[in-house]
Amino acid sequence: MSTPFIRGQMMEQPLLISSILTHASQAHATTEVVSSTATGAVVRSTWGQLAGRAAQLAHALDALGIKRETRVGTLAWNSARHLELYYAVPGMGAILHTINPRLFPEQLRYIVNDAADQAVFFDPALLPLVASLAADLPTVRHWVALCNAGELAAAVSEATAAAGKALAPDDAAAAQATMARRLAALPDLRDYESLLQTQPTTFAWPELPETAAAALCYTSGTTGNPKGVLYSHRSTLMHSLVSIAPDVLNLSARDTVLPVVPMFHVNAWGLPFSGGIVGCKMVMPGARLDGDSVFDLLDSEAVTISVGVPTVWLSLLQTMRARGRKPSALKRLMVGGAACPPALSDAYVNEFGIEVLHGWGMTETSPIAALAAPRNTTPAEVAATLRYRQGRALFGIRIEIFDQAGQPVVHDGRSTGNLMVRGHWVADSYFPAGRAQSPLVDGWFPTGDVANIDHEGIVQITDRSKDVIKSGGEWISSIDLENAALAHPGVAEAAAIGLPHPKWDERPLLLVVRREGAQVTREQVLDVLSGKVARWWLPNDVIFVQSLPHTATGKISKLTLRQEYRDYRFADVEPIVTHAARATAAGQ
Ligand code: AMP
């Protein structure tokens, strides 16, 4: 028998994504939503107009036969139209499945088929990709290009012409014919604006249970198939509500936000929703994410806060240094998705007076779970470097570290353990429910990250457990090595990987991209490291490379590097000799 209790006498209203749109359209109707297009021109709209168009979209989806629980895919950059999908699809009870166009075709096929998307909304520039995939995506009944009729017609001609580019005349004609055939075979190819045109601008958003699924996002899947994380309306609202708090993003109606992080990377870290809650001006950057384009948009739209992965801030920093100034109104940047190197955040803070918010999270945590924010009791010297670490858990998230035996590790700021999380916006299983065993261990989600926590609850991620370098039974943090190397002004990017070593099990190899025009040498890199890490951590070798491989979400791909350097041998390691070669050498 359940324990009796007195029910609180307050209204019970489910936490629904549609409530954000209703609020934004009433309380912030005239606040702008700005989109940068492929040509660099901007299109202006408002939260009020966006709500009307989201209602039109919901009617249109209804007319296409999209029902509750149906998955609707998006293959698109950040734009106001994409934002309309963010509200209309979950608002009407269907599930928004954001897809990363930078994934390999086989991953895209897997993801769309696994999700069984029935409609996919895509950027017209991605038409050639769509055409090459569609035949293998039998569940998709509607392909909608995010543009008007004229732009779709132009995209079709362009895709056909481009198919023959750089080919001999005969081959070009054949490739163009194949493209034309594929485009003609796309089920129900149409443009977005015609779809919306005649629909009413109000929609009775249904009162769904707050635990209903709202959005689906697949993990990057560095090993095995990508895994689907299914967010609910409740988890999305809880995440967005907490992430606007002063000690998190400190978001308000006075802000102008530019999410550089794509809307296909963990829902642009919740900004499409947290932006609607506070009713701030939104600036959607489209596909042009190079330092110059991002700078210009931040500058001209007077953006106050922007959010993205470290590689993006690295290229913006280069532009800012070259132009000798910061974008006019920029006050703070949130950095996450990978460790923010201290040298990078120091440059923003010390050279340009921009606050850097370093946060940690993952697809399975919606994603923001921790963020570095000082308190006024934090000693000045600690506060100054707090952003080197990933910060404390947000309210609603619990964080703990455990040793290999599953015992909690002491919070002394040094001892490391496997990082586990639990909370209102943490996944408890992967999509579809029931297919695989729950990943939880005693109710905790194992993150795969290794971290220490100090007595104030500040978390420092020392590595991904797959990336940690295991040398002589001890662990070397690849992140620490990279951060130390990045302290050299001639180093633009660095990656440390562990490679097999017969004596030590693994030893570090450091790959370095020189800053343009810099002459930095191997010895200089090792010198700068010597002052910052233990002697036995020093890499056995430093190799200079032109560039480093990045994943589809802009992080350095250690997996690719480990594969590329699989056959590399350190100088102190005997070359591997095959049995046959050894036999020849022995004169057998
Ligand atoms: P994803 O699910 O693709 O967003 O990747 C999540 C992973 O990115 C985490 O488990 C971490 O390994 C890494 N990550 C995210 N934010 C940070 C950060 N601030 N510092 C270090 N690693 C991070």
Coordinates of C-alpha atoms and ligand atoms in Angstrom, one line a residue:
M1 CA 0.0 0.0 0.0
S2 CA 1.4 3.4 -0.9
T3 CA 2.1 5.9 1.9
P4 CA -0.8 8.5 2.1
F5 CA 0.1 12.1 1.4
I6 CA -1.7 15.4 1.1
R7 CA -1.7 16.6 -2.4
G8 CA -0.3 20.2 -2.8
Q9 CA -3.1 22.4 -4.1
M10 CA -1.3 23.9 -7.0
M11 CA -2.1 23.7 -10.7
E12 CA -0.6 20.7 -12.4
Q13 CA 0.6 21.7 -15.8
P14 CA 3.0 19.4 -17.8
L15 CA 6.4 20.9 -18.7
L16 CA 6.0 21.1 -22.5
I17 CA 8.1 22.6 -25.2
S18 CA 5.0 24.3 -26.7
S19 CA 4.7 26.4 -23.5
I20 CA 8.1 28.0 -24.3
L21 CA 6.8 29.1 -27.7
T22 CA 3.5 30.4 -26.3
H23 CA 5.5 32.4 -23.8
A24 CA 8.0 33.8 -26.2
S25 CA 5.3 34.8 -28.7
Q26 CA 3.4 36.6 -26.0
A27 CA 6.0 38.1 -23.8
H28 CA 8.7 38.7 -26.4
A29 CA 6.8 38.9 -29.7
T30 CA 8.9 41.7 -31.2
T31 CA 12.3 40.4 -30.2
E32 CA 14.3 39.5 -33.3
V33 CA 15.3 36.1 -34.7
V34 CA 18.0 36.7 -37.3
S35 CA 19.3 34.1 -39.8
S36 CA 22.4 34.3 -41.9
T37 CA 21.8 32.8 -45.3
A38 CA 24.2 31.0 -47.7
T39 CA 25.1 34.3 -49.4
G40 CA 25.9 36.0 -46.1
A41 CA 22.7 38.2 -46.3
V42 CA 20.6 38.1 -43.2
V43 CA 16.8 37.4 -42.9
R44 CA 15.0 39.0 -40.0
S45 CA 12.0 37.6 -38.2
T46 CA 10.7 37.8 -34.6
W47 CA 9.6 35.4 -31.9
G48 CA 6.0 36.4 -32.7
Q49 CA 6.4 35.6 -36.4
L50 CA 8.3 32.4 -35.6
A51 CA 5.4 31.2 -33.4
G52 CA 2.9 31.8 -36.3
R53 CA 5.1 30.0 -38.8
A54 CA 5.7 27.1 -36.3
A55 CA 1.8 26.8 -36.1
Q56 CA 1.7 26.7 -39.9
L57 CA 4.3 24.0 -40.0
A58 CA 2.4 21.9 -37.4
H59 CA -0.7 22.1 -39.6
A60 CA 1.4 21.2 -42.7
L61 CA 2.9 18.2 -40.8
D62 CA -0.6 17.1 -39.9
A63 CA -1.6 17.3 -43.5
L64 CA 1.4 15.1 -44.5
G65 CA 0.2 12.5 -42.1
I66 CA 2.8 13.0 -39.4
K67 CA 1.4 11.6 -36.2
R68 CA 2.4 11.7 -32.6
E69 CA 5.6 9.8 -32.0
T70 CA 6.5 9.9 -35.7
R71 CA 10.2 10.9 -36.2
V72 CA 10.8 13.9 -38.3
G73 CA 14.5 14.4 -39.3
T74 CA 16.4 17.6 -39.9
L75 CA 19.6 17.8 -41.9
A76 CA 20.3 21.4 -41.5
W77 CA 22.5 24.3 -40.2
N78 CA 21.3 26.8 -37.7
S79 CA 18.5 29.0 -39.1
A80 CA 15.1 30.4 -38.1
R81 CA 13.4 27.7 -40.2
H82 CA 15.3 25.1 -38.2
L83 CA 14.1 26.8 -35.0
E84 CA 10.5 26.6 -36.3
L85 CA 11.0 22.8 -36.7
Y86 CA 12.4 22.7 -33.1
Y87 CA 9.1 24.0 -31.8
A88 CA 6.5 22.6 -34.3
V89 CA 7.6 19.0 -34.3
P90 CA 7.7 18.3 -30.6
G91 CA 4.9 20.8 -30.0
M92 CA 2.5 18.7 -32.0
G93 CA 3.7 15.5 -30.3
A94 CA 6.0 14.2 -33.0
I95 CA 9.8 13.6 -32.4
L96 CA 12.4 16.0 -33.8
H97 CA 15.5 14.0 -35.0
T98 CA 18.4 16.3 -35.7
I99 CA 21.0 14.7 -38.0
N100 CA 24.6 15.8 -38.4
P101 CA 25.3 16.2 -42.2
R102 CA 29.0 15.9 -41.5
L103 CA 28.7 12.2 -40.6
F104 CA 29.9 9.5 -43.0
P105 CA 27.2 8.3 -45.5
E106 CA 27.0 4.9 -43.8
Q107 CA 26.4 6.5 -40.4
L108 CA 23.7 8.7 -41.9
R109 CA 22.0 5.7 -43.4
Y110 CA 22.2 3.8 -40.1
I111 CA 20.8 6.8 -38.1
V112 CA 17.9 7.6 -40.4
N113 CA 16.9 4.0 -40.7
D114 CA 17.3 3.3 -37.0
A115 CA 15.1 6.3 -36.2
A116 CA 12.7 5.4 -39.0
D117 CA 12.3 9.0 -40.0
Q118 CA 9.2 9.6 -42.1
A119 CA 10.0 13.1 -43.3
V120 CA 13.4 14.9 -43.5
F121 CA 13.8 18.7 -43.7
F122 CA 17.1 19.6 -45.3
D123 CA 19.2 22.6 -46.3
P124 CA 19.0 23.0 -50.2
A125 CA 22.9 23.0 -50.3
L126 CA 22.7 19.4 -49.0
L127 CA 20.6 18.2 -52.0
P128 CA 23.4 16.2 -53.6
L129 CA 23.9 14.3 -50.2
V130 CA 20.2 13.7 -49.9
A131 CA 20.0 12.4 -53.5
S132 CA 22.9 10.0 -52.9
L133 CA 21.3 8.6 -49.7
A134 CA 17.6 8.6 -50.3
A135 CA 17.3 5.2 -52.1
D136 CA 18.6 3.5 -49.0
L137 CA 16.2 5.3 -46.7
P138 CA 12.9 3.5 -47.3
T139 CA 11.0 5.0 -44.3
V140 CA 11.4 8.6 -45.6
R141 CA 8.2 9.6 -47.4
H142 CA 8.7 13.3 -47.6
W143 CA 11.8 15.4 -48.4
V144 CA 11.4 19.0 -47.7
A145 CA 14.0 21.6 -48.7
L146 CA 14.3 24.5 -46.3
C147 CA 13.8 27.3 -48.9
N148 CA 11.2 28.6 -51.3
A149 CA 10.1 27.1 -54.7
G150 CA 12.6 29.2 -56.8
E151 CA 15.5 28.3 -54.5
L152 CA 14.6 24.6 -54.7
A153 CA 14.5 24.8 -58.5
A154 CA 17.9 26.5 -58.5
A155 CA 19.3 23.9 -56.1
V156 CA 18.1 21.1 -58.3
S157 CA 19.9 22.6 -61.4
E158 CA 23.0 23.3 -59.4
A159 CA 23.2 19.8 -58.0
T160 CA 22.8 18.3 -61.5
A161 CA 25.5 20.6 -62.9
A162 CA 27.8 20.0 -60.0
A163 CA 27.6 16.2 -60.5
G164 CA 29.5 16.6 -63.8
K165 CA 32.1 19.0 -62.5
A166 CA 35.8 18.1 -63.2
L167 CA 34.8 15.0 -65.3
A168 CA 35.5 14.2 -68.9
P169 CA 32.5 15.2 -71.1
D170 CA 31.2 11.6 -71.5
D171 CA 31.6 10.8 -67.8
A172 CA 30.1 14.2 -66.9
A173 CA 27.0 13.6 -68.9
A174 CA 26.5 10.1 -67.3
A175 CA 27.1 11.6 -63.7
Q176 CA 24.6 14.3 -64.4
A177 CA 22.0 11.9 -65.7
T178 CA 22.4 9.8 -62.6
M179 CA 22.0 12.8 -60.4
A180 CA 18.9 13.9 -62.3
R181 CA 17.4 10.4 -62.0
R182 CA 18.1 10.3 -58.2
L183 CA 16.6 13.8 -57.7
A184 CA 13.5 12.8 -59.7
A185 CA 13.2 9.7 -57.6
L186 CA 13.1 11.6 -54.2
P187 CA 9.8 10.8 -52.6
D188 CA 7.6 13.9 -52.4
L189 CA 10.4 16.5 -52.8
R190 CA 9.0 19.9 -52.0
D191 CA 10.0 23.3 -50.7
Y192 CA 9.3 24.5 -47.1
E193 CA 7.7 27.8 -48.0
S194 CA 5.0 26.3 -50.3
L195 CA 4.3 23.7 -47.6
L196 CA 3.5 26.5 -45.0
Q197 CA 1.9 29.0 -47.4
T198 CA -1.8 28.5 -47.0
Q199 CA -1.8 27.1 -43.4
P200 CA -3.4 29.0 -40.4
T201 CA -1.0 30.8 -38.1
T202 CA -2.4 29.4 -34.9
F203 CA -2.4 25.8 -33.7
A204 CA -3.9 24.2 -30.6
W205 CA -0.8 22.6 -29.2
P206 CA -1.9 19.4 -27.5
E207 CA -1.5 18.8 -23.8
L208 CA 0.9 15.9 -23.9
P209 CA 2.3 14.1 -20.9
E210 CA 5.5 15.9 -20.0
T211 CA 7.4 12.6 -20.1
A212 CA 6.5 12.2 -23.8
A213 CA 9.5 12.0 -26.2
A214 CA 10.4 15.3 -27.8
A215 CA 13.7 15.0 -29.6
L216 CA 16.2 12.4 -30.7
C217 CA 19.9 12.8 -31.1
Y218 CA 22.5 10.2 -31.9
T219 CA 25.9 10.0 -30.1
S220 CA 28.9 10.6 -32.3
G221 CA 29.6 6.8 -32.1
T222 CA 33.4 6.7 -32.2
T223 CA 33.1 2.9 -31.7
G224 CA 30.2 0.8 -32.9
N225 CA 27.0 2.2 -34.2
P226 CA 25.8 5.6 -33.1
K227 CA 23.3 5.4 -30.2
G228 CA 20.0 7.3 -30.0
V229 CA 19.3 9.5 -27.0
L230 CA 15.6 10.3 -26.6
Y231 CA 14.9 13.5 -24.7
S232 CA 11.5 14.1 -23.2
H233 CA 9.6 17.4 -23.0
R234 CA 10.3 17.4 -19.2
S235 CA 14.0 16.8 -19.5
T236 CA 14.3 19.5 -22.1
L237 CA 12.5 22.1 -20.1
M238 CA 14.4 21.3 -16.9
H239 CA 17.7 21.5 -18.7
S240 CA 16.8 24.8 -20.4
L241 CA 15.4 26.4 -17.2
V242 CA 18.5 25.5 -15.2
S243 CA 20.9 26.5 -18.0
I244 CA 19.7 30.1 -18.0
A245 CA 20.7 30.7 -14.4
P246 CA 23.2 33.3 -13.4
D247 CA 25.9 30.7 -12.5
V248 CA 25.4 28.9 -15.8
L249 CA 24.8 30.9 -19.0
N250 CA 23.4 33.9 -17.2
L251 CA 20.9 34.4 -20.0
S252 CA 18.3 37.2 -20.1
A253 CA 16.1 39.1 -22.4
R254 CA 18.9 41.7 -22.5
D255 CA 21.2 39.2 -24.3
T256 CA 21.7 38.5 -28.0
V257 CA 22.7 34.9 -28.5
L258 CA 24.6 33.3 -31.4
P259 CA 24.8 29.5 -31.1
V260 CA 27.8 28.5 -33.2
V261 CA 27.3 25.0 -31.9
P262 CA 25.1 23.4 -34.6
M263 CA 21.5 22.5 -33.9
F264 CA 22.4 18.9 -34.8
H265 CA 24.9 18.8 -31.9
V266 CA 22.8 18.0 -28.8
N267 CA 20.1 20.5 -29.7
A268 CA 22.6 23.3 -29.9
W269 CA 23.1 22.8 -26.1
G270 CA 19.5 23.7 -25.4
L271 CA 19.9 27.4 -26.7
P272 CA 16.9 27.2 -29.0
F273 CA 14.8 26.5 -25.9
S274 CA 16.6 28.5 -23.3
G275 CA 16.6 31.5 -25.7
G276 CA 12.8 31.2 -26.0
I277 CA 12.4 31.0 -22.2
V278 CA 14.2 34.3 -21.6
G279 CA 13.1 35.8 -25.0
C280 CA 16.5 37.0 -26.1
K281 CA 17.4 38.0 -29.6
M282 CA 18.6 34.9 -31.5
V283 CA 21.2 35.0 -34.3
M284 CA 21.4 31.9 -36.4
P285 CA 24.7 31.6 -38.3
G286 CA 23.9 29.1 -41.1
A287 CA 26.7 27.1 -42.6
R288 CA 29.4 29.8 -42.6
L289 CA 31.3 29.1 -39.4
D290 CA 34.8 30.2 -40.2
G291 CA 36.5 32.9 -38.0
D292 CA 35.8 35.8 -40.3
S293 CA 32.1 35.0 -40.9
V294 CA 31.4 34.4 -37.2
F295 CA 33.2 37.6 -36.3
D296 CA 31.2 39.7 -38.8
L297 CA 27.9 38.3 -37.6
L298 CA 28.8 38.7 -33.9
D299 CA 29.8 42.2 -34.7
S300 CA 27.0 43.4 -36.9
E301 CA 24.2 41.9 -34.8
A302 CA 25.7 43.0 -31.4
V303 CA 25.8 39.5 -30.0
T304 CA 26.5 39.4 -26.3
I305 CA 27.0 35.6 -25.8
S306 CA 28.0 32.8 -28.1
V307 CA 28.4 29.1 -27.6
G308 CA 30.6 26.4 -29.2
V309 CA 33.5 24.0 -29.2
P310 CA 37.1 25.0 -28.7
T311 CA 38.1 24.7 -32.4
V312 CA 35.6 27.4 -33.3
W313 CA 37.0 29.8 -30.7
L314 CA 40.5 29.1 -31.9
S315 CA 39.6 30.4 -35.4
L316 CA 37.6 33.3 -34.0
L317 CA 40.6 34.3 -31.9
Q318 CA 42.9 34.3 -34.9
T319 CA 40.5 36.7 -36.6
M320 CA 40.2 38.9 -33.5
R321 CA 44.0 39.1 -33.3
A322 CA 44.3 39.9 -37.0
R323 CA 41.7 42.7 -36.7
G324 CA 43.0 43.9 -33.4
R325 CA 39.6 44.0 -31.7
K326 CA 36.7 41.9 -30.4
P327 CA 33.2 41.9 -31.9
S328 CA 31.5 45.0 -30.6
A329 CA 29.1 43.8 -27.9
L330 CA 30.6 40.3 -27.1
K331 CA 30.7 39.8 -23.3
R332 CA 31.0 36.0 -22.9
L333 CA 31.6 32.7 -24.6
M334 CA 30.6 29.3 -23.4
V335 CA 33.1 26.6 -24.4
G336 CA 32.3 22.9 -24.2
G337 CA 32.3 19.6 -26.1
A338 CA 36.0 19.2 -25.5
A339 CA 38.4 20.6 -22.9
C340 CA 39.0 24.3 -23.3
P341 CA 42.8 24.8 -23.3
P342 CA 43.9 27.4 -20.6
A343 CA 45.9 29.2 -23.3
L344 CA 42.8 29.7 -25.3
S345 CA 40.6 31.0 -22.5
D346 CA 43.5 33.2 -21.2
A347 CA 43.7 34.9 -24.6
Y348 CA 40.0 35.7 -24.6
V349 CA 40.0 36.9 -21.0
N350 CA 43.3 38.8 -20.9
E351 CA 43.6 40.1 -24.4
F352 CA 40.0 41.0 -25.1
G353 CA 38.2 41.1 -21.7
I354 CA 35.7 38.4 -22.7
E355 CA 34.4 36.1 -20.0
V356 CA 34.9 32.4 -20.7
L357 CA 32.4 29.9 -19.3
H358 CA 33.8 26.4 -19.4
G359 CA 31.2 23.7 -19.3
W360 CA 31.0 19.9 -19.5
G361 CA 28.4 17.6 -20.8
M362 CA 27.5 15.0 -23.4
T363 CA 24.7 13.9 -25.7
E364 CA 23.3 11.7 -22.9
T365 CA 23.2 14.7 -20.5
S366 CA 21.2 17.0 -22.8
P367 CA 24.1 18.2 -22.7
I368 CA 25.0 20.8 -20.0
A369 CA 25.8 19.1 -16.7
A370 CA 28.6 21.1 -15.1
L371 CA 30.0 24.6 -15.5
A372 CA 32.8 26.6 -14.0
A373 CA 31.5 29.7 -12.2
P374 CA 33.3 31.3 -9.2
R375 CA 31.7 32.3 -6.0
N376 CA 32.6 35.5 -4.1
T377 CA 34.1 33.2 -1.4
T378 CA 36.4 31.6 -4.0
P379 CA 40.0 32.9 -3.4
A380 CA 41.0 35.3 -6.2
E381 CA 43.9 33.0 -7.4
V382 CA 41.5 30.1 -7.6
A383 CA 38.8 32.1 -9.3
A384 CA 41.3 33.3 -11.9
T385 CA 41.9 29.7 -13.1
L386 CA 38.6 28.1 -12.3
R387 CA 37.8 28.1 -16.0
Y388 CA 40.7 25.7 -16.6
R389 CA 38.4 23.1 -15.1
Q390 CA 34.9 22.0 -16.0
G391 CA 33.2 23.4 -12.9
R392 CA 30.5 22.2 -10.5
A393 CA 27.4 20.2 -11.2
L394 CA 24.3 22.2 -12.1
F395 CA 21.3 21.9 -9.8
G396 CA 19.4 18.8 -11.0
I397 CA 22.6 16.9 -11.8
R398 CA 24.6 14.8 -9.4
I399 CA 28.2 13.9 -10.2
E400 CA 30.5 11.3 -8.6
I401 CA 33.8 9.6 -9.3
F402 CA 34.3 5.9 -8.7
D403 CA 37.4 3.6 -8.8
Q404 CA 37.6 0.4 -10.8
A405 CA 36.0 -1.5 -7.9
G406 CA 33.1 0.8 -7.9
Q407 CA 34.1 2.6 -4.7
P408 CA 33.7 6.4 -4.5
V409 CA 37.0 8.3 -4.9
V410 CA 37.9 11.0 -2.4
H411 CA 37.2 14.6 -3.5
D412 CA 40.8 16.0 -3.0
G413 CA 41.2 17.6 -6.4
R414 CA 43.9 15.1 -7.4
S415 CA 42.6 11.5 -7.2
T416 CA 40.9 10.5 -10.4
G417 CA 38.1 8.1 -11.0
N418 CA 35.4 7.1 -13.5
L419 CA 32.9 10.0 -13.8
M420 CA 29.3 9.0 -13.2
V421 CA 26.2 11.3 -13.4
R422 CA 22.5 11.1 -12.6
G423 CA 19.8 13.7 -12.9
H424 CA 16.6 15.1 -14.4
W425 CA 18.2 15.4 -17.9
V426 CA 20.4 12.3 -18.0
A427 CA 19.5 9.4 -20.3
D428 CA 18.5 6.1 -18.6
S429 CA 18.6 4.0 -21.8
Y430 CA 19.1 4.3 -25.6
F431 CA 16.5 4.4 -28.3
P432 CA 14.5 2.3 -29.0
A433 CA 13.5 1.4 -25.5
G434 CA 14.1 -2.3 -24.7
R435 CA 16.5 -3.1 -27.5
A436 CA 19.7 -2.9 -25.5
Q437 CA 20.4 -3.2 -21.8
S438 CA 20.4 0.0 -19.8
P439 CA 23.9 1.5 -19.5
L440 CA 23.2 2.5 -15.9
V441 CA 25.3 1.2 -13.0
D442 CA 23.4 1.3 -9.7
G443 CA 21.4 4.2 -11.1
W444 CA 24.4 6.2 -12.3
F445 CA 25.2 6.9 -16.0
P446 CA 28.9 6.0 -16.7
T447 CA 30.2 8.9 -18.8
G448 CA 33.4 7.2 -20.0
D449 CA 35.3 10.3 -18.7
V450 CA 38.0 10.2 -16.1
A451 CA 38.0 13.1 -13.6
N452 CA 38.9 14.4 -10.2
I453 CA 36.7 16.5 -8.0
D454 CA 37.9 18.9 -5.3
H455 CA 36.4 19.6 -1.9
E456 CA 34.3 22.4 -3.3
G457 CA 32.8 20.0 -5.9
I458 CA 34.7 21.4 -8.8
V459 CA 35.2 18.8 -11.5
Q460 CA 38.3 18.5 -13.7
I461 CA 38.0 16.1 -16.6
T462 CA 41.5 14.6 -17.0
D463 CA 40.7 12.4 -20.0
R464 CA 38.3 10.3 -21.9
S465 CA 38.9 6.8 -20.6
K466 CA 39.7 5.6 -24.1
D467 CA 42.2 8.4 -24.6
V468 CA 44.1 8.2 -21.2
I469 CA 47.7 7.1 -21.8
K470 CA 48.6 4.1 -19.6
S471 CA 52.3 4.2 -18.9
G472 CA 53.9 1.7 -16.5
G473 CA 50.7 1.2 -14.6
E474 CA 50.1 5.0 -14.1
W475 CA 47.9 7.3 -16.1
I476 CA 49.0 10.2 -18.2
S477 CA 46.3 12.8 -19.0
S478 CA 46.3 13.5 -22.8
I479 CA 44.4 16.7 -22.1
D480 CA 47.1 18.0 -19.7
L481 CA 49.8 17.3 -22.2
E482 CA 47.9 19.2 -24.9
N483 CA 47.1 22.1 -22.7
A484 CA 50.7 22.4 -21.7
A485 CA 51.9 22.3 -25.3
L486 CA 49.3 25.0 -26.3
A487 CA 51.0 27.3 -23.8
H488 CA 53.7 27.8 -26.4
P489 CA 52.7 30.7 -28.6
G490 CA 53.9 28.9 -31.7
V491 CA 51.5 26.0 -31.2
A492 CA 48.1 26.3 -32.8
E493 CA 46.7 22.8 -32.0
A494 CA 48.0 19.8 -30.3
A495 CA 46.9 16.2 -29.7
A496 CA 48.5 13.5 -27.5
I497 CA 47.8 9.9 -28.1
G498 CA 49.1 6.7 -26.4
L499 CA 51.0 4.3 -28.6
P500 CA 52.1 0.8 -27.7
H501 CA 55.5 0.5 -25.9
P502 CA 57.0 -2.9 -24.9
K503 CA 58.4 -1.7 -21.6
W504 CA 55.8 0.9 -20.5
D505 CA 52.7 -0.5 -22.1
E506 CA 51.9 2.8 -23.7
R507 CA 53.9 6.1 -24.2
P508 CA 52.7 9.5 -25.4
L509 CA 53.2 10.8 -28.9
L510 CA 52.4 14.5 -29.3
L511 CA 51.2 15.8 -32.7
V512 CA 51.5 19.6 -33.1
V513 CA 50.1 22.0 -35.7
R514 CA 52.3 25.1 -35.8
R515 CA 50.7 28.5 -35.7
E516 CA 51.0 30.2 -39.1
G517 CA 54.5 31.6 -39.6
A518 CA 55.8 30.1 -36.3
Q519 CA 59.1 28.3 -36.3
V520 CA 58.6 26.3 -33.1
T521 CA 60.9 23.2 -32.8
R522 CA 60.5 19.8 -31.1
E523 CA 62.9 20.9 -28.4
Q524 CA 61.0 24.1 -27.7
V525 CA 57.8 22.1 -27.3
L526 CA 59.5 19.6 -24.9
D527 CA 60.9 22.6 -23.0
V528 CA 57.6 24.2 -22.4
L529 CA 56.2 20.9 -21.4
S530 CA 59.0 20.2 -18.9
G531 CA 58.0 23.2 -16.8
K532 CA 54.4 22.0 -16.7
V533 CA 54.1 18.2 -16.4
A534 CA 56.0 15.5 -14.5
R535 CA 59.2 14.3 -16.3
W536 CA 57.8 10.8 -16.9
W537 CA 54.8 12.3 -18.7
L538 CA 57.0 13.9 -21.4
P539 CA 56.1 12.6 -24.8
N540 CA 58.5 10.2 -26.4
D541 CA 58.2 12.1 -29.6
V542 CA 56.8 15.3 -31.0
I543 CA 55.6 15.3 -34.7
F544 CA 54.6 18.4 -36.6
V545 CA 51.6 18.1 -38.9
Q546 CA 49.8 20.4 -41.2
S547 CA 46.4 19.7 -39.6
L548 CA 44.6 17.4 -37.2
P549 CA 41.6 15.3 -38.0
H550 CA 38.3 16.5 -36.4
T551 CA 35.1 14.6 -35.7
A552 CA 31.7 15.6 -37.2
T553 CA 31.1 17.8 -34.1
G554 CA 34.5 19.6 -34.4
K555 CA 36.5 17.7 -31.8
I556 CA 40.0 16.3 -32.5
S557 CA 39.5 12.7 -33.5
K558 CA 41.9 10.7 -31.4
L559 CA 40.5 7.5 -32.9
T560 CA 41.6 8.6 -36.4
L561 CA 45.0 9.6 -35.1
R562 CA 45.5 6.2 -33.3
Q563 CA 44.7 4.5 -36.6
E564 CA 46.9 6.8 -38.6
Y565 CA 49.9 6.2 -36.3
R566 CA 49.2 2.5 -35.7
D567 CA 52.5 1.5 -37.3
Y568 CA 54.6 4.3 -35.8
R569 CA 57.4 3.1 -33.5
F570 CA 59.2 5.3 -30.9
A571 CA 63.0 5.6 -31.5
D572 CA 63.7 3.6 -28.3
V573 CA 61.6 0.7 -29.4
E574 CA 63.1 -2.0 -31.6
P575 CA 61.4 -2.1 -35.0
I576 CA 58.8 -4.9 -35.2
V577 CA 60.3 -7.7 -37.2
T578 CA 58.1 -10.3 -38.7
H579 CA 58.7 -14.0 -38.0
A580 CA 59.9 -14.5 -41.6
A581 CA 62.4 -11.5 -41.4
R582 CA 63.7 -12.8 -38.1
A583 CA 64.2 -16.3 -39.6
T584 CA 66.1 -14.8 -42.6
A585 CA 68.3 -12.7 -40.2
A586 CA 69.1 -15.8 -38.2
G587 CA 70.2 -17.5 -41.4
Q588 CA 67.4 -20.2 -41.2
Ligands
AMP1 P1 29.3 14.3 -27.2 O1 28.3 13.4 -26.6 O2 29.7 14.0 -28.6 O3 28.9 15.7 -26.9 O4 30.7 14.1 -26.4 C1 30.7 14.1 -24.9 C2 32.1 14.0 -24.5 O5 32.8 15.2 -24.9 C3 32.3 14.0 -23.0 O6 32.0 12.7 -22.5 C4 33.7 14.4 -22.8 O7 34.6 13.4 -23.1 C5 33.9 15.5 -23.9 N1 33.7 16.8 -23.3 C6 32.6 17.6 -23.4 N2 32.8 18.8 -22.7 C7 34.1 18.7 -22.2 C8 34.9 19.6 -21.5 N3 34.6 20.8 -21.1 N4 36.2 19.1 -21.2 C9 36.6 17.9 -21.5 N5 35.9 17.1 -22.2 C10 34.6 17.4 -22.6

